[in-house]
Coordinates of C-alpha atoms (C1' of nucleotides) and ligand atoms in Angstrom, one line a residue:
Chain A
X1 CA 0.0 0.0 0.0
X2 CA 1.2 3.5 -0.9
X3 CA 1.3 6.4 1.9
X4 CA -0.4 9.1 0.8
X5 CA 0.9 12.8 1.3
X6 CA -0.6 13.4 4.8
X7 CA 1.3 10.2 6.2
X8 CA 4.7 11.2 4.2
X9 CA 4.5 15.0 6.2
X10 CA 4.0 13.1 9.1
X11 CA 7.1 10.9 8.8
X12 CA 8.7 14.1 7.2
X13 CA 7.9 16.1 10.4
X14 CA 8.7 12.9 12.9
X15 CA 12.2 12.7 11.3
X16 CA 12.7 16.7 12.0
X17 CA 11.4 16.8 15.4
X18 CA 13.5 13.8 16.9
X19 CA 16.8 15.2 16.3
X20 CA 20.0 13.3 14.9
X21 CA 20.1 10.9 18.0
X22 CA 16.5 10.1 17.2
X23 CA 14.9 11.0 20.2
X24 CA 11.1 10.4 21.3
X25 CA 8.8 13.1 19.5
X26 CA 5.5 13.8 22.3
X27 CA 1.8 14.4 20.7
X28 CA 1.8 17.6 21.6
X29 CA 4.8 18.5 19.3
X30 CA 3.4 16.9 16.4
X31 CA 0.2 18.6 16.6
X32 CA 2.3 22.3 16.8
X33 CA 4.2 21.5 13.7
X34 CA 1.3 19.6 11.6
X35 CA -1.0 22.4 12.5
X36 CA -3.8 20.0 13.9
X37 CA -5.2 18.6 17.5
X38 CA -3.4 16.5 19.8
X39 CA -6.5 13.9 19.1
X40 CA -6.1 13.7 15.5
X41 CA -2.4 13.3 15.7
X42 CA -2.9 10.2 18.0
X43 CA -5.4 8.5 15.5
X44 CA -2.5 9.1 12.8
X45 CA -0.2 7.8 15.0
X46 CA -2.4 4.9 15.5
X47 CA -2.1 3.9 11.6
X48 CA 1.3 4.7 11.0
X49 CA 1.9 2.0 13.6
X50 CA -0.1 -0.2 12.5
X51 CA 1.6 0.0 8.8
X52 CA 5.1 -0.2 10.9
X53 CA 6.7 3.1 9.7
X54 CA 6.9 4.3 13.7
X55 CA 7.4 2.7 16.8
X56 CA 4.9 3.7 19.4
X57 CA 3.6 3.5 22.8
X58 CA 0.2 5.0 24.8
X59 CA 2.0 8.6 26.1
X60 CA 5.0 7.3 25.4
X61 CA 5.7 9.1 22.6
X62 CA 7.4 7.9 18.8
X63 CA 10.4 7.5 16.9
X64 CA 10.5 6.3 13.2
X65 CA 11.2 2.7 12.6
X66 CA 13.7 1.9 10.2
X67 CA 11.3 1.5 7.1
X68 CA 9.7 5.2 8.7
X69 CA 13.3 6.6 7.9
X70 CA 13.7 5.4 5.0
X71 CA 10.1 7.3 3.9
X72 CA 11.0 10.2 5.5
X73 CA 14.3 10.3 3.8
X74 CA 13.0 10.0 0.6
X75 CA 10.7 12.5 1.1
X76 CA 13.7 14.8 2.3
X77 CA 15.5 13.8 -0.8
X78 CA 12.7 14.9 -3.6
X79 CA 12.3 18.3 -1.4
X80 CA 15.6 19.1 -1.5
X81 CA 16.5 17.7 -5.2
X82 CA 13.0 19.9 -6.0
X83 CA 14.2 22.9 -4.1
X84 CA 17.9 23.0 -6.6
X85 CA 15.8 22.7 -9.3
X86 CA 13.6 26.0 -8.8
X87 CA 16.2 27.8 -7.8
X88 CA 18.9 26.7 -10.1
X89 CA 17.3 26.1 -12.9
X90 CA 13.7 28.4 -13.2
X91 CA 15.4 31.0 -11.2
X92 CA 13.5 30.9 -8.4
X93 CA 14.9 33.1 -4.6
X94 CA 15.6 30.4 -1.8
X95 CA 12.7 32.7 -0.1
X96 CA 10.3 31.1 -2.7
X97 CA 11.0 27.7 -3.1
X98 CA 9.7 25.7 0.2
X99 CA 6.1 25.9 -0.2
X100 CA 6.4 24.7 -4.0
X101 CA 8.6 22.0 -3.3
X102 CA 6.3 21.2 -0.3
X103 CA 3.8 19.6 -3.2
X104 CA 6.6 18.5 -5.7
X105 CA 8.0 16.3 -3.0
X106 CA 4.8 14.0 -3.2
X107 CA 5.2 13.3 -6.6
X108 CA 5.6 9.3 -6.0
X109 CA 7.9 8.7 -9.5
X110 CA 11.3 7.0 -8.4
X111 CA 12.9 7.1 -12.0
X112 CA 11.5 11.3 -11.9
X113 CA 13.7 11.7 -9.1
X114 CA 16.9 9.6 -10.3
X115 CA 16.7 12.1 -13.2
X116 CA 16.3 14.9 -11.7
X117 CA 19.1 14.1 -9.7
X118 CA 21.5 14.0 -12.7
X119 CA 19.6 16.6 -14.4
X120 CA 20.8 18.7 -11.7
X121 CA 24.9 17.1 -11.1
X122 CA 23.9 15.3 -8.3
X123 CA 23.8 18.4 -6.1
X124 CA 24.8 17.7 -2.3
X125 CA 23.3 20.9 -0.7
X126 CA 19.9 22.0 -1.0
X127 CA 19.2 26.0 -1.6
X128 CA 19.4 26.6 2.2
X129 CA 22.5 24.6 2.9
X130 CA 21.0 21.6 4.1
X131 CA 22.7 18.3 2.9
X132 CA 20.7 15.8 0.2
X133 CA 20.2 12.5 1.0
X134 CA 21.9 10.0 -1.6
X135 CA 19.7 7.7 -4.1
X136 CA 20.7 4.9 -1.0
X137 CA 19.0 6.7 1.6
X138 CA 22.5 7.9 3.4
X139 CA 21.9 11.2 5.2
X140 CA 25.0 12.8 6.6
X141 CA 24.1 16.2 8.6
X142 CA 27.7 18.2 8.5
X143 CA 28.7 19.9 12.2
X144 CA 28.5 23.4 11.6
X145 CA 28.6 26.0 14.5
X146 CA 26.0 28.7 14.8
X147 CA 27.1 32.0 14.4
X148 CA 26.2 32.8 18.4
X149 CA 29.2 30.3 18.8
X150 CA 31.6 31.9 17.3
X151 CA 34.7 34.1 18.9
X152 CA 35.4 38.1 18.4
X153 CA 38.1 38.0 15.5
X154 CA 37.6 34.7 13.8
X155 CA 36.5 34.3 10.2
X156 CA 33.7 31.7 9.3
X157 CA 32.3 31.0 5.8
X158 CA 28.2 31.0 5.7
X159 CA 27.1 27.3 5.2
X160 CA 22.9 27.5 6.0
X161 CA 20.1 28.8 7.5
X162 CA 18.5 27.0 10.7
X163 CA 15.2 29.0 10.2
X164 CA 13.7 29.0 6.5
X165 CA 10.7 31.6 6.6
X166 CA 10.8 34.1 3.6
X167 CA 10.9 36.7 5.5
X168 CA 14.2 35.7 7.5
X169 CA 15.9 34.9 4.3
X170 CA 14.8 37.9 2.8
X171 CA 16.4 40.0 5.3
X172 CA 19.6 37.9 4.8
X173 CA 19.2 38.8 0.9
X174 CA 19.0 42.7 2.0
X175 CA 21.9 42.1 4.5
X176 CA 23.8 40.5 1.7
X177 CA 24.8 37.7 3.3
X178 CA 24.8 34.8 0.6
X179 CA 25.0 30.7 1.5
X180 CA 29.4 30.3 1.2
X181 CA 30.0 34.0 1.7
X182 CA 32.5 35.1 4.5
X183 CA 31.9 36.8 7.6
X184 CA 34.0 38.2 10.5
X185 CA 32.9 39.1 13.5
X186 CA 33.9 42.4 14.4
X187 CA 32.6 42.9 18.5
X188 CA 29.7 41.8 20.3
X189 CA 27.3 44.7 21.9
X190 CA 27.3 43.6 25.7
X191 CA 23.4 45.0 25.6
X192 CA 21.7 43.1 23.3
X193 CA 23.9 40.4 22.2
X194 CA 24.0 42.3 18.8
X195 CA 27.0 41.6 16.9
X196 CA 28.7 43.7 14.0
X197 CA 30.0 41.7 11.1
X198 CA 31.8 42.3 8.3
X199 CA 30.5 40.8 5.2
X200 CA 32.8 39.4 2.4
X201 CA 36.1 42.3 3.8
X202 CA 33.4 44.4 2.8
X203 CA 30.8 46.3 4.7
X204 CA 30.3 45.9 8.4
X205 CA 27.2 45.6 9.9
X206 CA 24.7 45.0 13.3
X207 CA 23.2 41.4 13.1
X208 CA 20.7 41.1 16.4
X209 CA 20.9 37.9 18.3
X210 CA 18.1 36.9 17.0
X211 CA 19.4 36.3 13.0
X212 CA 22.9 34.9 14.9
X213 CA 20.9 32.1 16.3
X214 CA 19.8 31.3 13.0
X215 CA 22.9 31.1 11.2
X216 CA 24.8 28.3 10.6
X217 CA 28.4 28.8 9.7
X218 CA 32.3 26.6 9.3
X219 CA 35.5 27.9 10.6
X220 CA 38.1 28.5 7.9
Chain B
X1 CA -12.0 28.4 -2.8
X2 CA -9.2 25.8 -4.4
X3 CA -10.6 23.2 -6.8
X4 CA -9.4 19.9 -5.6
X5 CA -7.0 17.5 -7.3
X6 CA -10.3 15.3 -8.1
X7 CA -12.8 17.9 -9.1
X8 CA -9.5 19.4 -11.8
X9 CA -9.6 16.2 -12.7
X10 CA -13.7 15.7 -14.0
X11 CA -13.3 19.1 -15.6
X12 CA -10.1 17.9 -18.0
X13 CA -12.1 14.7 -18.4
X14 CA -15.5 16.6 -19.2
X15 CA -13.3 19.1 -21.7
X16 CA -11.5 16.2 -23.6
X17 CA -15.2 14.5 -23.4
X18 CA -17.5 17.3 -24.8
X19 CA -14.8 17.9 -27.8
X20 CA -14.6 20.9 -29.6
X21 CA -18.2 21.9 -30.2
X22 CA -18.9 21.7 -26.5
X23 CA -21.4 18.7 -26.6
X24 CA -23.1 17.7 -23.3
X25 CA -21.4 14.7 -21.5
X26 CA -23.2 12.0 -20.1
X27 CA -22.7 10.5 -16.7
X28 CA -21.7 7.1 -17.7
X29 CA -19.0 8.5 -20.1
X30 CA -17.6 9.9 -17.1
X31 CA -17.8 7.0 -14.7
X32 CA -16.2 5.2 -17.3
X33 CA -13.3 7.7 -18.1
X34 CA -13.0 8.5 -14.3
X35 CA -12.9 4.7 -13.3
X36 CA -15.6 5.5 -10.8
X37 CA -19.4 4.4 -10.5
X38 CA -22.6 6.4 -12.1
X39 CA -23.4 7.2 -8.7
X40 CA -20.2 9.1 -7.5
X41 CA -20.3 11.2 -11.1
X42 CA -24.0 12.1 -9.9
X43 CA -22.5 13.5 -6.1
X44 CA -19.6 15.5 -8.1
X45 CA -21.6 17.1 -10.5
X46 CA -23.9 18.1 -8.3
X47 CA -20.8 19.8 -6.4
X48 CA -19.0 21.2 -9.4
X49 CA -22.2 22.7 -10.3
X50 CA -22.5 24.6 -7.2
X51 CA -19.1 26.3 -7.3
X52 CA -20.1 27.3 -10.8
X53 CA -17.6 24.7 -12.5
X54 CA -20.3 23.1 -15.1
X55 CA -23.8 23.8 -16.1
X56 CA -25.5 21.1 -15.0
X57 CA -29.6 19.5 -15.1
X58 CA -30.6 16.7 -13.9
X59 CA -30.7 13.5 -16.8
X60 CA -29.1 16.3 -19.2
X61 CA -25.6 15.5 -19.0
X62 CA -22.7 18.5 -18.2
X63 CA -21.0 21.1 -20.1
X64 CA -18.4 23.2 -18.7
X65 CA -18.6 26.6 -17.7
X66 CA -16.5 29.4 -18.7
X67 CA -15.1 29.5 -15.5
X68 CA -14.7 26.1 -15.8
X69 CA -13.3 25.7 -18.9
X70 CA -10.4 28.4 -17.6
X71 CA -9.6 25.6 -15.1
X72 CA -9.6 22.8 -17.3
X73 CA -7.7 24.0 -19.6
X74 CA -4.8 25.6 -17.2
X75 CA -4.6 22.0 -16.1
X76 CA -3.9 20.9 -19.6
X77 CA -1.3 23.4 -19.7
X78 CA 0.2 22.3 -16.5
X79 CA 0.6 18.4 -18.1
X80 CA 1.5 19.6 -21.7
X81 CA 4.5 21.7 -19.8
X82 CA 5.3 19.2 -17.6
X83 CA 5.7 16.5 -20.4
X84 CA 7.6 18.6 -22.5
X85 CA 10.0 19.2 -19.6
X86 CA 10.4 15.2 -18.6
X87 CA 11.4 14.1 -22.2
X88 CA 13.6 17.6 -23.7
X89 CA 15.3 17.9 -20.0
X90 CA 15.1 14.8 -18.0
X91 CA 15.3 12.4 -20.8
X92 CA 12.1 10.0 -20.5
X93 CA 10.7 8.9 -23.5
X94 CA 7.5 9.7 -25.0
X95 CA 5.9 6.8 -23.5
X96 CA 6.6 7.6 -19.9
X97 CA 5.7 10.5 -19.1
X98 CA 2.1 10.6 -19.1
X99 CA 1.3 8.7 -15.7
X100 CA 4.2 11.6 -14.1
X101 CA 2.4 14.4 -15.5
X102 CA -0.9 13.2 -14.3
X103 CA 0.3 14.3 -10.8
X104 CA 2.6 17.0 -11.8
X105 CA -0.4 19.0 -13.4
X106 CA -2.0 19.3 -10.2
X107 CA 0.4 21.2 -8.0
X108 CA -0.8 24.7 -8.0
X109 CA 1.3 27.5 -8.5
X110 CA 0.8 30.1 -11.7
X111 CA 4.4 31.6 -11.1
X112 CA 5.7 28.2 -11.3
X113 CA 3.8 27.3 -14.4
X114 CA 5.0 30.8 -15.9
X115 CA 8.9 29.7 -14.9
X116 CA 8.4 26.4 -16.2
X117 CA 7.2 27.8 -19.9
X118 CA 10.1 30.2 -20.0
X119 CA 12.5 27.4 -19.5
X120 CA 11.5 25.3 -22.1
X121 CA 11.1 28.1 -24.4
X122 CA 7.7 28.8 -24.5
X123 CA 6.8 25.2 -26.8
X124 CA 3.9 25.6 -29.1
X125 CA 3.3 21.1 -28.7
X126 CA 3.6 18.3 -26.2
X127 CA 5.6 15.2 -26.8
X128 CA 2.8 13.8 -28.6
X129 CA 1.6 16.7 -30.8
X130 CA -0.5 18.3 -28.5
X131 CA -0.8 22.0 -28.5
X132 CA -0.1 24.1 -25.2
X133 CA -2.6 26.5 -24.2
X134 CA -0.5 30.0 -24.1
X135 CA -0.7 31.7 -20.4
X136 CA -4.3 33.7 -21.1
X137 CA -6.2 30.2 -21.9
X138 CA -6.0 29.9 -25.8
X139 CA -6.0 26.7 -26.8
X140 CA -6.5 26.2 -30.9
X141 CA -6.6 22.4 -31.9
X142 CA -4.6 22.5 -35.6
X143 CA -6.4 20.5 -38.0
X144 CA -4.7 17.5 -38.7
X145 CA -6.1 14.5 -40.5
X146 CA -6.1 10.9 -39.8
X147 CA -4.2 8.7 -42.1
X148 CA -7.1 6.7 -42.7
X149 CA -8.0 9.7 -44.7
X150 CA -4.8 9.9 -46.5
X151 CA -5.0 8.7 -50.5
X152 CA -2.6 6.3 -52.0
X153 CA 0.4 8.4 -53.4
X154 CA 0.3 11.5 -50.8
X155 CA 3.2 12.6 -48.5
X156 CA 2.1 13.4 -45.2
X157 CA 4.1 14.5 -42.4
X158 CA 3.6 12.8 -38.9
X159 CA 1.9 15.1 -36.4
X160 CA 0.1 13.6 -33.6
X161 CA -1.0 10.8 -31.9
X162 CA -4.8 10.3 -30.5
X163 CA -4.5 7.1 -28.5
X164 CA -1.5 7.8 -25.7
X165 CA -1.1 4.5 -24.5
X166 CA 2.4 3.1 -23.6
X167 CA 2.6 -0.1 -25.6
X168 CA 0.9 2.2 -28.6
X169 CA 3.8 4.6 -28.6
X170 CA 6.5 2.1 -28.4
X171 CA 4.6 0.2 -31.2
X172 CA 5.4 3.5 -33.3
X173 CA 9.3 3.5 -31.7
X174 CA 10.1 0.2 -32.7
X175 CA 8.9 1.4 -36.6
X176 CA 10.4 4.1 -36.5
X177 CA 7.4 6.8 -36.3
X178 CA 8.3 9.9 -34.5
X179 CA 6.8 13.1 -34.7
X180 CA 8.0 15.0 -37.9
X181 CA 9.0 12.3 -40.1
X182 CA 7.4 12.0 -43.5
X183 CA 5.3 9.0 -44.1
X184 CA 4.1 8.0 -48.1
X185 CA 1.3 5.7 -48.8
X186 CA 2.3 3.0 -51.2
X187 CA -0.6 0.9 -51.2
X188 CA -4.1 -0.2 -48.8
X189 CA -4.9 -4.0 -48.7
X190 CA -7.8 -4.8 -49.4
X191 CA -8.4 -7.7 -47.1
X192 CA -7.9 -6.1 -43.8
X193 CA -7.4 -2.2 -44.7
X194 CA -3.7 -2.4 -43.6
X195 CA -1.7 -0.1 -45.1
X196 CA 2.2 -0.2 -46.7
X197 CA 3.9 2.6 -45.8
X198 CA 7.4 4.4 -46.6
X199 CA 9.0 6.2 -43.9
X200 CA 11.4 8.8 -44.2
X201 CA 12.2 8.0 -47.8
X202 CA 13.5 4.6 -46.6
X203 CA 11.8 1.6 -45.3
X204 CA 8.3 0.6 -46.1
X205 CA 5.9 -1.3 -43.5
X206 CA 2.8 -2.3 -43.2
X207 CA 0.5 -0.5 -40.8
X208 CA -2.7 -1.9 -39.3
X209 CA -6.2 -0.6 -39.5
X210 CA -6.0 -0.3 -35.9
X211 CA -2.5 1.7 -36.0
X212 CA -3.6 4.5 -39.2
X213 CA -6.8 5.1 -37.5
X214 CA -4.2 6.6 -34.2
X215 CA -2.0 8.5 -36.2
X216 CA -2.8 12.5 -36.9
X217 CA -0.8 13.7 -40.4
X218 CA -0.5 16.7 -42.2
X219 CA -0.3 17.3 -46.0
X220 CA 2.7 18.5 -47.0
Chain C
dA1 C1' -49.0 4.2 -26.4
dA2 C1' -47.3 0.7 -23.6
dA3 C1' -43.8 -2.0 -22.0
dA4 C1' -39.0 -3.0 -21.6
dA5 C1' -34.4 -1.5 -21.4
dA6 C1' -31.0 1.8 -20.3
dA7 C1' -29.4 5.8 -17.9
dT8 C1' -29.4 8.5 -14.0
dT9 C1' -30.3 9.8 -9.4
dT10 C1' -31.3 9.0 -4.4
dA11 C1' -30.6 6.5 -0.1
dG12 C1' -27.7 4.8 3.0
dA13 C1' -22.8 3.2 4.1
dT14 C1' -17.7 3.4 4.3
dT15 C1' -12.9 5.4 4.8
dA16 C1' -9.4 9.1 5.6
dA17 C1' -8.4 13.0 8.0
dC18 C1' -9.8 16.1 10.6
dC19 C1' -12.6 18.3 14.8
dT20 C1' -14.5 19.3 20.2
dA21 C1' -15.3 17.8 24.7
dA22 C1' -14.6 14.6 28.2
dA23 C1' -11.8 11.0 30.5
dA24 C1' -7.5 9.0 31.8
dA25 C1' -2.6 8.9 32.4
dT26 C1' 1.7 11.2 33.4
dT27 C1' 4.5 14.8 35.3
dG28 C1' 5.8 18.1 38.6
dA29 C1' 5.3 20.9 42.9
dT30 C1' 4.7 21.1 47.4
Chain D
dA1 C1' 3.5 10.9 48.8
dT2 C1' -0.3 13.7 47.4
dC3 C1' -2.6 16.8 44.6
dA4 C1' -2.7 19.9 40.8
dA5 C1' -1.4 20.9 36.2
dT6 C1' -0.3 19.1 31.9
dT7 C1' -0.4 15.8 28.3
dT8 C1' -2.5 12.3 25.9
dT9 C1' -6.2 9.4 24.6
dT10 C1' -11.0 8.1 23.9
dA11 C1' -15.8 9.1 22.4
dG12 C1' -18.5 10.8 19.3
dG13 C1' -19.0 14.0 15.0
dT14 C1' -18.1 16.2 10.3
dT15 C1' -16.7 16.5 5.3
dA16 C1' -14.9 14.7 0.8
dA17 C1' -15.0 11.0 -2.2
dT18 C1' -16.1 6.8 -2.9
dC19 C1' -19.4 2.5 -2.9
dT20 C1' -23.9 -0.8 -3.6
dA21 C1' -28.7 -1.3 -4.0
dA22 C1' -33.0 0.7 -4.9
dA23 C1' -35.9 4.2 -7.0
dT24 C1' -36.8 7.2 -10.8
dT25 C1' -36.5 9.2 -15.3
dT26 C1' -35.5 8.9 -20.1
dT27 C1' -35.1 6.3 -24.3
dT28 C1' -36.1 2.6 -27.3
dT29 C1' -38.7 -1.1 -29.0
dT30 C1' -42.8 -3.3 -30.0
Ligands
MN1 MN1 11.9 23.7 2.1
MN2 MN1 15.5 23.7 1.8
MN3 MN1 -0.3 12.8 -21.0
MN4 MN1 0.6 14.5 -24.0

DNA sequence: AAAAAAATTTAGATTAACCTAAAAATTGAT
DNA sequence: ATCAATTTTTAGGTTAATCTAAATTTTTTT
């Protein structure tokens, strides 16, 4: 039996919530990020069970089960493999692309996405920096810091964004600060936790703690 | 209020249906094309009528709206586009990409659709000879005929298919029919109406009934 | 113009995905 | 350890899209 689009957002969502270490996701959770009640996430829970793509327990909470994974990962895959293509290739902003590639990623076709894959040179990164899984299902999540992290004086290279809402990245476009483009922090304002950063040994500027938090970054 | 992925689909099916004069469709024609029963036609017209989709009457049979004609043919546009895209970019053949563009014609955004058109250079015809609908909703249907109609002697070009079917197309594949190629009538046999063929100036084959009666041409 | 056949609609159910309100289980705070 | 707060589940409904079986209307044949 095929899982139809609400399941696969579910799985999608599962994956997100529980972390790299796979942790227990709680009803509650689910229900925030699905946009619905607490009671009709536990009947959804109830089916995926039953069709073994979670593992799950009365208030115990769920994890994905290994076939669950390999769902979610898939879907993952055709999001981000969707995401290059609207961006790379019809010129789409990264501030556009999510919603779109939140419907192309149901498209069930296996051989669409193997060549759209190649179509695209086997990209690794997605638009906002986050890594593609492989045709096999392999999902490596690279250990970037977060720009709060990061020391007066050193110089770290841009590498993605932790929150993906239009607006944030469109404040990012204004700011000029570009996925692989170079900043430095200059000082941190002891008030606010602002910080000034030059961009690309160019133009220095005030990010607030708030954008910081959101940015993830590599030392170089 | 959005039409759903099964209502877009009765108002393609009622467009291709009513043909180019508009005729009323009946009920079972679209239980049949719809792979549903009489009674669940009955339940959609009535809804499709209420949003102002069809013109609908009891025993009467269906016609489309102008409203719903816009949103027929949009879809149309949306699985022409797509099918151009999946065998000039990706690479499918002619025979794939039907089932892919079934689902693909259904995801909803216009600046997408617009993108799309640019990228593949605003194509005039699908993979099978279809015309696109341009952006405002124009959709002409050239004239072709069908070889059946074709005299012993002429030179037609090949312009179109009418049935879409998988085995159909690779039928035409394996002799060597494809879109554009110049086809001669040598001779019609008697006994079962086949036809002998020369295509391209080169071979000649014989072509059932079944197989002319498919094939849309063009005089040349 | 009946009667028979065919097409269509209505009646009454089912399934998936949601909902609200109430009950039950777990957690956390004294 | 007990009680209150929070979380989760159950109970009982709704809507969209389907179904079968029965009723009704239209069409065709005698
Ligand atoms: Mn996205
Ligand atoms: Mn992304
Ligand atoms: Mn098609
Ligand atoms: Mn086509």
């Amino acid at each position: 039996m095929q899982n139809s689009f609400t399941e696969e957002n579910y799985l999608k969502i599962i994956h997100a919530l529980s972390g790299r270490e796979g942790l227990e996701v709680s009803t509650n959770a689910l229900a925030e990020s699905t946009s619905t009640r607490a009671a009709s996430v536990t009947d959804m829970l109830r089916k995926l069970a039953e069709k073994g793509l979670i593992h799950y327990k009365k208030y115990q909470g769920v994890r994905l089960t290994e076939s669950g994974e390999k769902v979610a990962i898939n879907v993952i895959r055709k999001h981000r493999l969707w995401e290059v293509f609207l961006v790379e290739k019809l010129g789409f902003g990264w501030d556009e692309v999510h919603d779109i590639a939140e419907e192309l990623e149901h498209i069930p076709s296996d051989h669409l996405v193997e060549r759209l894959d190649s179509f695209l040179g086997h990209p690794r990164f997605d638009p906002h920096g986050d890594p593609i899984p492989d045709a096999k299902g392999n999902l490596t999540e690279p250990d970037y810091l977060i720009l709060t992290d990061v020391e007066i004086g050193e110089k770290v290279r841009m590498m993605g964004v932790l929150d993906h809402a239009p607006s944030f990245l469109q404040h990012l476009d204004r700011a000029g600060i570009t996925l692989g483009c170079t900043l430095e922090i200059k000082e941190i304002n002891e008030y606010d936790k602002s910080a000034s950063v030059q961009i690309e040994d160019k133009q220095t500027l005030f990010i607030s703690l708030e954008v910081s938090k959101n940015l993830l970054v590599q030392r170089r």
